[in-house]
JSON list of C-alpha atoms in Angstrom, two decimals:
[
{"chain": "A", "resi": 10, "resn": "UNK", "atom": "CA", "xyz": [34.21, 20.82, -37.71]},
{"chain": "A", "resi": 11, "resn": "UNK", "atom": "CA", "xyz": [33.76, 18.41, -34.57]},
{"chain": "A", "resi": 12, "resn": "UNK", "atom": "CA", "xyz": [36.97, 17.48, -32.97]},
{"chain": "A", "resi": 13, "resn": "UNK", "atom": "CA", "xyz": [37.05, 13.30, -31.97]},
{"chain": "A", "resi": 14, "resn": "UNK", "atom": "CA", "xyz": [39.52, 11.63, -29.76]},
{"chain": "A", "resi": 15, "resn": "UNK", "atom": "CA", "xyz": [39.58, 8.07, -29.73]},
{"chain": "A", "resi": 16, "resn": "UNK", "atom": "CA", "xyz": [42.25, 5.05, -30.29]},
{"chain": "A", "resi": 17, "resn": "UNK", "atom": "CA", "xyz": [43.01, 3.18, -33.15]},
{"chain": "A", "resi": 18, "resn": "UNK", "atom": "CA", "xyz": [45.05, 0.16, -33.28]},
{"chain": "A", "resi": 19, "resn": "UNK", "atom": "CA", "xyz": [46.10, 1.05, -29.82]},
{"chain": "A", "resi": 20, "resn": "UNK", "atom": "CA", "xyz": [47.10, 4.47, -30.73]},
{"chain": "A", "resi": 21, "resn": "UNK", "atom": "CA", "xyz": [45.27, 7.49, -29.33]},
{"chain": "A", "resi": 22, "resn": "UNK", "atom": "CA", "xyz": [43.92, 9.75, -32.15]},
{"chain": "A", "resi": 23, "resn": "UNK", "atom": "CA", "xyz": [42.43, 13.23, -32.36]},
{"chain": "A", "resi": 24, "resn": "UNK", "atom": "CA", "xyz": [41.48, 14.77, -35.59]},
{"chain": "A", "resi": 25, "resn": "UNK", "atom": "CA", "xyz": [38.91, 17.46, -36.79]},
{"chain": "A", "resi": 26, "resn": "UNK", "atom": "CA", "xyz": [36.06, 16.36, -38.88]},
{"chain": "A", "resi": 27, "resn": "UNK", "atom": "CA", "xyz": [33.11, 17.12, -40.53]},
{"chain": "A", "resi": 28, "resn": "UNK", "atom": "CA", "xyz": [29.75, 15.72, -38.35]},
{"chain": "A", "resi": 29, "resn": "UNK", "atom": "CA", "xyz": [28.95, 13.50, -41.88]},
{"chain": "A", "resi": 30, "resn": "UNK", "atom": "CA", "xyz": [32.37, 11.89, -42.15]},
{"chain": "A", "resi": 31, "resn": "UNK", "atom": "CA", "xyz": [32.06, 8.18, -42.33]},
{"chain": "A", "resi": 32, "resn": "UNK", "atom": "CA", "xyz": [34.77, 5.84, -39.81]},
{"chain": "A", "resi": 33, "resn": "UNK", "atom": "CA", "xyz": [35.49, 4.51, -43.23]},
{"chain": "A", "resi": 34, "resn": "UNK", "atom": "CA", "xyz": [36.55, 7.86, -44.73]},
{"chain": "A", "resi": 35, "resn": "UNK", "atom": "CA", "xyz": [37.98, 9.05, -41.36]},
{"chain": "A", "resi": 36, "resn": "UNK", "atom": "CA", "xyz": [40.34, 5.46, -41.23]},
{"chain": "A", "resi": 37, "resn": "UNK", "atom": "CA", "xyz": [41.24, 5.09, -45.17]},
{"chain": "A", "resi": 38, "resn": "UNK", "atom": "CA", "xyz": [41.65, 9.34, -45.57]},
{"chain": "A", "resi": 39, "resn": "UNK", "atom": "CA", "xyz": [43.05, 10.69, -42.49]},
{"chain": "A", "resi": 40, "resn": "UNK", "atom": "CA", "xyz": [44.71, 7.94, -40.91]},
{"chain": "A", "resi": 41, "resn": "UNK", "atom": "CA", "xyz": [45.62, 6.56, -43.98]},
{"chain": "A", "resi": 42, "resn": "UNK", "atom": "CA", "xyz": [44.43, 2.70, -43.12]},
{"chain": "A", "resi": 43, "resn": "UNK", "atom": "CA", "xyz": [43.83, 1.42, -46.66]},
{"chain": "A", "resi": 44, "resn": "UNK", "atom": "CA", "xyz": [42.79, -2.44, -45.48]},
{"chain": "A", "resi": 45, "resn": "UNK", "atom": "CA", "xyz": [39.58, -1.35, -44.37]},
{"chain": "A", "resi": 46, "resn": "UNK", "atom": "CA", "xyz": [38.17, -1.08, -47.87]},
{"chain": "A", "resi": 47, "resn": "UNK", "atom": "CA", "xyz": [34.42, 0.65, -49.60]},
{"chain": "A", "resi": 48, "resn": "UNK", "atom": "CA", "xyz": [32.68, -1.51, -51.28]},
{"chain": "A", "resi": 49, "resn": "UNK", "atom": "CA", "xyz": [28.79, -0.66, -51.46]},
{"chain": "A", "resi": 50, "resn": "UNK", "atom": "CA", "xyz": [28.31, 2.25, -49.04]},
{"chain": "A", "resi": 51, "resn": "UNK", "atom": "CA", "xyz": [24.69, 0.94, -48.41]},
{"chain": "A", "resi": 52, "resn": "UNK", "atom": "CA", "xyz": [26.31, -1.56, -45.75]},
{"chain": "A", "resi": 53, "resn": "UNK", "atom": "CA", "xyz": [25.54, -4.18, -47.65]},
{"chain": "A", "resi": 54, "resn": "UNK", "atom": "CA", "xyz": [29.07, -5.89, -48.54]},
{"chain": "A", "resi": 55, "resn": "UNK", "atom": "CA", "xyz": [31.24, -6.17, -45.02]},
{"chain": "A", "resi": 56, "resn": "UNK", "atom": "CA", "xyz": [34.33, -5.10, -46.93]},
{"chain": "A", "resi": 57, "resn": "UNK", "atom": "CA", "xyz": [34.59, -1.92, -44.21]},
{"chain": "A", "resi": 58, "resn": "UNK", "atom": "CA", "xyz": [33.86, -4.00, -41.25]},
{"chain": "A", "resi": 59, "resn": "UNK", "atom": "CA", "xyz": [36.09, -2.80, -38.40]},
{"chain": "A", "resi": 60, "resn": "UNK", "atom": "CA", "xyz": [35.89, -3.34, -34.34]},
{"chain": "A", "resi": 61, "resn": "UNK", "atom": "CA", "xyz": [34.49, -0.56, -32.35]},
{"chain": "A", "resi": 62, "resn": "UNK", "atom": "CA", "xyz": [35.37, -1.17, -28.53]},
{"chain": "A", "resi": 63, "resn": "UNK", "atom": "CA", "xyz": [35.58, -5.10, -29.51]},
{"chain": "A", "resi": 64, "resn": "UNK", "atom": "CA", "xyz": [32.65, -5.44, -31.57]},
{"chain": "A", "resi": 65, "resn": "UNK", "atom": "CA", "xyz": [32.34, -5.56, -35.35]},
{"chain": "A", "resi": 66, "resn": "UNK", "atom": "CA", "xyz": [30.46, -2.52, -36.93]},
{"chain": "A", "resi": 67, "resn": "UNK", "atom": "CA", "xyz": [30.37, -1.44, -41.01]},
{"chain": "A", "resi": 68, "resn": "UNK", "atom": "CA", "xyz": [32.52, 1.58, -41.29]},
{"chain": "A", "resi": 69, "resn": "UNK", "atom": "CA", "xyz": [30.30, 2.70, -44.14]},
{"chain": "A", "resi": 70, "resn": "UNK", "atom": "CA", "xyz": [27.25, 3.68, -42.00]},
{"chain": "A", "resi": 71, "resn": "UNK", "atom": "CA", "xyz": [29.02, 4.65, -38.80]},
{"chain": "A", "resi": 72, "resn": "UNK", "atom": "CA", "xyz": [30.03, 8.01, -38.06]},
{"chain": "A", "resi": 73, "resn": "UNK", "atom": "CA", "xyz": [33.49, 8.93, -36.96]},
{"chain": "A", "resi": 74, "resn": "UNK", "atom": "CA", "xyz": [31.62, 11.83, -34.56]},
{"chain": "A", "resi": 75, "resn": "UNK", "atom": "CA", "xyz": [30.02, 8.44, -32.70]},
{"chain": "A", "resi": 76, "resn": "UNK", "atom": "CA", "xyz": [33.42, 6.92, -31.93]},
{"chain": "A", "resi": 77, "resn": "UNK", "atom": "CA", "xyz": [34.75, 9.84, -29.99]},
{"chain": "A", "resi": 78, "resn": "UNK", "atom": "CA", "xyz": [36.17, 8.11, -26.66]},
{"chain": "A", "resi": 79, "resn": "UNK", "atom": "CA", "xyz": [36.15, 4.89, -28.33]},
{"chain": "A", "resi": 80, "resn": "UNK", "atom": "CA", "xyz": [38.51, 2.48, -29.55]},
{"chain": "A", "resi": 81, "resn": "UNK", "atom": "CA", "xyz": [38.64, 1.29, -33.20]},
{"chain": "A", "resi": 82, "resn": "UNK", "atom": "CA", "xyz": [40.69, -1.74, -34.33]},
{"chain": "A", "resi": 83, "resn": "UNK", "atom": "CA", "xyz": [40.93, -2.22, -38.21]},
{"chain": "A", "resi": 84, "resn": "UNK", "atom": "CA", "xyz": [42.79, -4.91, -39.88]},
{"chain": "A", "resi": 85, "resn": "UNK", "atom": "CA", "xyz": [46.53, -3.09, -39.58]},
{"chain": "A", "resi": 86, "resn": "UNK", "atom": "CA", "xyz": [46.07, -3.37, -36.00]},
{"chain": "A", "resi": 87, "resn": "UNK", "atom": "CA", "xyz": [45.23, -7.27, -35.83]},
{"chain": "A", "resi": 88, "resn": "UNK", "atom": "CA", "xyz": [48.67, -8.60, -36.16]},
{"chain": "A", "resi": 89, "resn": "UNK", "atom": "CA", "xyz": [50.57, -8.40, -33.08]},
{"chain": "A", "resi": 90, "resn": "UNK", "atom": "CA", "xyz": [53.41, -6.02, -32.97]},
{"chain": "A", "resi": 91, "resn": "UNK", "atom": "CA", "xyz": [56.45, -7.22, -34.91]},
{"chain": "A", "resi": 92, "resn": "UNK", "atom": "CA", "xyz": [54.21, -8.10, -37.76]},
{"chain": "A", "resi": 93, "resn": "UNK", "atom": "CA", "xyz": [52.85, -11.61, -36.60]},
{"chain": "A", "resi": 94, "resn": "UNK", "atom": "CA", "xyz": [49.29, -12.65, -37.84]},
{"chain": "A", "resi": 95, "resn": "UNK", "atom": "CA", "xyz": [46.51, -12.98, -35.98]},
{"chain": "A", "resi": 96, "resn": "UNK", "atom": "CA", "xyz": [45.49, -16.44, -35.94]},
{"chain": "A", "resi": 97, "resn": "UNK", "atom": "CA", "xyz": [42.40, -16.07, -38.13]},
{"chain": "A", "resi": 98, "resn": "UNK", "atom": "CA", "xyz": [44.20, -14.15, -40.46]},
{"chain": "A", "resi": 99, "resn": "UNK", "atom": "CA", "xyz": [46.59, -16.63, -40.77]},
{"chain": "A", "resi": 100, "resn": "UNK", "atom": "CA", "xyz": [44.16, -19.45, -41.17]},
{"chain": "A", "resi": 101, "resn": "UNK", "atom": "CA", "xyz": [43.12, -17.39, -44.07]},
{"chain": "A", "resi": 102, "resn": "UNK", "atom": "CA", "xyz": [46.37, -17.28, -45.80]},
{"chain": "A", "resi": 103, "resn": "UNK", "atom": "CA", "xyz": [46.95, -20.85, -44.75]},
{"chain": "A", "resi": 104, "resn": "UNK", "atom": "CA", "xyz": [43.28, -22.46, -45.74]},
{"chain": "A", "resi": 105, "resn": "UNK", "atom": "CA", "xyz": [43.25, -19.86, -49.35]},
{"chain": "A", "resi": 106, "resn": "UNK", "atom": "CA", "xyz": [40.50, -17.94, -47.85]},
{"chain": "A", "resi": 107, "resn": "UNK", "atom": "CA", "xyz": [40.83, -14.96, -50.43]},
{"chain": "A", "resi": 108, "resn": "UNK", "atom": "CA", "xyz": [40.97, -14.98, -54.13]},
{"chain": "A", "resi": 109, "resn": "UNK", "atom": "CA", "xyz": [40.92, -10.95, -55.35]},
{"chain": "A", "resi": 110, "resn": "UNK", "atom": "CA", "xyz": [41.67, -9.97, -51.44]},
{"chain": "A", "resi": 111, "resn": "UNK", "atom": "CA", "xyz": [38.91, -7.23, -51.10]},
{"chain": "A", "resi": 112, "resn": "UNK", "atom": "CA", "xyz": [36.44, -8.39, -49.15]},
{"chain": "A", "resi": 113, "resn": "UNK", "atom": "CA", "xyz": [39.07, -10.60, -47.14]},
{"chain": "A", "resi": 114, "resn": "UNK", "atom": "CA", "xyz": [39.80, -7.93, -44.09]},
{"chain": "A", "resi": 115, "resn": "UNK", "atom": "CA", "xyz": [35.99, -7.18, -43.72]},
{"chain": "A", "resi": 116, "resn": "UNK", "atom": "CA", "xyz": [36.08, -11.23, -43.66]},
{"chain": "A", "resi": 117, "resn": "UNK", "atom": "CA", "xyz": [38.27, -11.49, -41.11]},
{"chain": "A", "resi": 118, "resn": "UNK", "atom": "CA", "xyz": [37.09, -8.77, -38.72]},
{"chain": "A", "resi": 119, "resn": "UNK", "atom": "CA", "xyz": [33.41, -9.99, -38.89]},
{"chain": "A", "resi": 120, "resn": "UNK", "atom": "CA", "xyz": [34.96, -14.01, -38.12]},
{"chain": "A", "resi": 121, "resn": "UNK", "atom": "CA", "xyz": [36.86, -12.52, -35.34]},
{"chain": "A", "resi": 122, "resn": "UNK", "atom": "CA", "xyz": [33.77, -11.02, -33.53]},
{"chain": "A", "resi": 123, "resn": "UNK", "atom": "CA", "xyz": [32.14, -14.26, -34.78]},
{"chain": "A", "resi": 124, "resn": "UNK", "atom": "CA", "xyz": [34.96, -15.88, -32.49]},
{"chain": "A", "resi": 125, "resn": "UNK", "atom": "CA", "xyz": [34.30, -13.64, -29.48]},
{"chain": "A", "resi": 126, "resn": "UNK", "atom": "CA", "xyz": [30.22, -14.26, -29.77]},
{"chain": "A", "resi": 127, "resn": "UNK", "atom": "CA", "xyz": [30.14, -17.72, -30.46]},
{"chain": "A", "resi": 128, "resn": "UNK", "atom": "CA", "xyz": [32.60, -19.25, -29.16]},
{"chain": "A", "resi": 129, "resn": "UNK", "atom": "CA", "xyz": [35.87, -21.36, -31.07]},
{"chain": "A", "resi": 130, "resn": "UNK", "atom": "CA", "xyz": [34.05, -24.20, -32.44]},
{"chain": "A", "resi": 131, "resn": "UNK", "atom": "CA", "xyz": [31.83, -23.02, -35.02]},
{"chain": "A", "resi": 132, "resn": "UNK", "atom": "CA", "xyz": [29.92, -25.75, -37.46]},
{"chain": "A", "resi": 133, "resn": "UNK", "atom": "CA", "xyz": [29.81, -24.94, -40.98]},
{"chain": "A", "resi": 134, "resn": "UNK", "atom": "CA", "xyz": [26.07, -23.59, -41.25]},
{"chain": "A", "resi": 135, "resn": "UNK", "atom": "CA", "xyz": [26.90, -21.63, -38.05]},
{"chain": "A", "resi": 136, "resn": "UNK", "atom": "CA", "xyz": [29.62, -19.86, -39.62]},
{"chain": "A", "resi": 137, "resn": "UNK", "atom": "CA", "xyz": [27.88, -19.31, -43.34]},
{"chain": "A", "resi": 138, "resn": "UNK", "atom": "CA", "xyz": [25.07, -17.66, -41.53]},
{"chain": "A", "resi": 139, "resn": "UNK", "atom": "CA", "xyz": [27.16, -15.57, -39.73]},
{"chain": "A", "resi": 140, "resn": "UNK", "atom": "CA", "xyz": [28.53, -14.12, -42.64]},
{"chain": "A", "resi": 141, "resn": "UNK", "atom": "CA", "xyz": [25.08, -13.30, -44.68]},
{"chain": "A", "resi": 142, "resn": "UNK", "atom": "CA", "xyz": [26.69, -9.46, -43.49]},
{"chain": "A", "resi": 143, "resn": "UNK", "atom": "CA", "xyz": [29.82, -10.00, -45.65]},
{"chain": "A", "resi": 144, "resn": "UNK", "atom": "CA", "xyz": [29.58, -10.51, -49.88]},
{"chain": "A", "resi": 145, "resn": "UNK", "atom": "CA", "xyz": [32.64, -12.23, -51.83]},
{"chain": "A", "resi": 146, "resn": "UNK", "atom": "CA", "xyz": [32.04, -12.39, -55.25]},
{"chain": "A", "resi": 147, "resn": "UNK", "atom": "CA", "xyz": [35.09, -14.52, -55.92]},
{"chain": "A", "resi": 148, "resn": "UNK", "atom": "CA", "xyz": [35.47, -17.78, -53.97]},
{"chain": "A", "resi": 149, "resn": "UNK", "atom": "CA", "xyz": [31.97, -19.52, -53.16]},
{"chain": "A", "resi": 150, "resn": "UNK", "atom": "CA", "xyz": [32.76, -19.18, -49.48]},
{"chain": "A", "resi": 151, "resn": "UNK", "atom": "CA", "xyz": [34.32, -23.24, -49.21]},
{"chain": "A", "resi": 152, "resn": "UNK", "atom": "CA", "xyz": [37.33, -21.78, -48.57]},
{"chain": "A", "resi": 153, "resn": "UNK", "atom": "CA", "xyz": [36.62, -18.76, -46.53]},
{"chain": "A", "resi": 154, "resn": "UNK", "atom": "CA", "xyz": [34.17, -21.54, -44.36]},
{"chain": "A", "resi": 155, "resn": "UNK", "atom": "CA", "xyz": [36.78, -23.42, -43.63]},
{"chain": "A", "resi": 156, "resn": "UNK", "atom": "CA", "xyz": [39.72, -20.66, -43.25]},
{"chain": "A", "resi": 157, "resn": "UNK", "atom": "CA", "xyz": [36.97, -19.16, -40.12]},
{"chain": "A", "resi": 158, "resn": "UNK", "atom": "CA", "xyz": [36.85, -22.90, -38.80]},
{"chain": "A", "resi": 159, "resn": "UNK", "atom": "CA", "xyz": [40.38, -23.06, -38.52]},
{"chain": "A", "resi": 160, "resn": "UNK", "atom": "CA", "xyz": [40.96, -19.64, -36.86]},
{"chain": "A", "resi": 161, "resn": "UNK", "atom": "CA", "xyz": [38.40, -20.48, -34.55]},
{"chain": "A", "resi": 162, "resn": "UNK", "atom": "CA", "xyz": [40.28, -23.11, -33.48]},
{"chain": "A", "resi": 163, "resn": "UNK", "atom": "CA", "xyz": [43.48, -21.18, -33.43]},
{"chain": "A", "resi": 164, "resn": "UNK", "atom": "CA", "xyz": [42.23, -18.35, -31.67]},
{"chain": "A", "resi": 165, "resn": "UNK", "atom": "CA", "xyz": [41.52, -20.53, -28.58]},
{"chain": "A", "resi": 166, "resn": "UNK", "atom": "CA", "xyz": [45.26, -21.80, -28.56]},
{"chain": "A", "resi": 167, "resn": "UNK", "atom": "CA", "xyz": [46.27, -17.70, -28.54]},
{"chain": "A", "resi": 168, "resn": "UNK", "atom": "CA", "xyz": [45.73, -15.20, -25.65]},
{"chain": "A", "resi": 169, "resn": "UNK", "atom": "CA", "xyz": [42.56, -12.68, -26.54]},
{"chain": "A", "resi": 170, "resn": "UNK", "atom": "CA", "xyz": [43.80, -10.12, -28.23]},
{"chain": "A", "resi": 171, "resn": "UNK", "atom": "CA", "xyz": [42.66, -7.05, -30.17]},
{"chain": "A", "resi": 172, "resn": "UNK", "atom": "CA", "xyz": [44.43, -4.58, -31.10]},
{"chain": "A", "resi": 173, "resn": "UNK", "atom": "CA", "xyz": [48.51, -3.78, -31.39]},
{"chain": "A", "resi": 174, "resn": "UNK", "atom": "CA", "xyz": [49.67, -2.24, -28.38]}
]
């Protein structure tokens, strides 16, 4: 066992774990942070993409042993304390940018750090190339497109934040 110390949704962590464990088992199984989800293991989907010391990274091929001293924010710690959304994840629920929900919170992390990268105004092919990382097998992406368009926007109107503190 390795013993890692790091924060998580502005909450400093230490836990033992095994040198293999995966962030994504290490969030979902010992910190009990369901949103971040498993969806292909191979890092293929995006549906465990989390932010590790503000940048997006797949939780699926990242070891929890590499984020000792680090800081993690997963979906649960978007919001702002009191339960308000983060603008992007409101422009999700506002613009429909989900249908089954399970790729929705990789979505939203990886438009976030899309956001910090890029800038708030994103054009449409800008944003659907951005997002060849992340695999919905619901919508068609029209929605999601324009949900990340309209965060964009809303982020710039909100002070930069990142995780609850």
């Amino acid at each position: 066992m390795t013993s890692v110390s790091l924060t998580v949704n502005g909450k400093a962590v230490t836990a033992d774990v095994e040198p293999r464990t995966l962030l994504v088992q290490f969030l979902r199984e010992g910190q009990r942070l369901t949103g971040t989800h498993v969806g292909c293991d191979t890092s293929q989907c995006g549906a465990c993409v989390v932010h590790l010391d503000g940048e997006a990274v797949k939780a699926c091929t990242t070891l929890a042993v590499q984020c000792d001293g680090r800081t993690v924010t997963t979906i649960e710690g978007l919001a702002a304390p009191g339960g308000t959304l983060h603008p992007m994840q409101a422009a999700f629920r506002e613009h429909h940018g989900l249908q089954c929900g399970y790729c929705t919170p990789g979505m939203i992390m990886t438009a976030v750090d899309l956001v910090r990268r890029k800038g708030h105004h994103l054009d449409e092919a800008t944003i659907r190339h951005e997002l060849e990382g992340n695999i919905c097998r619901c919508t068609g992406y029209h929605n999601i497109v324009k949900a990340i368009a309209a965060g964009a926007e809303a982020m710039a109107a909100e002070p930069v934040r990142e995780a609850a503190e």
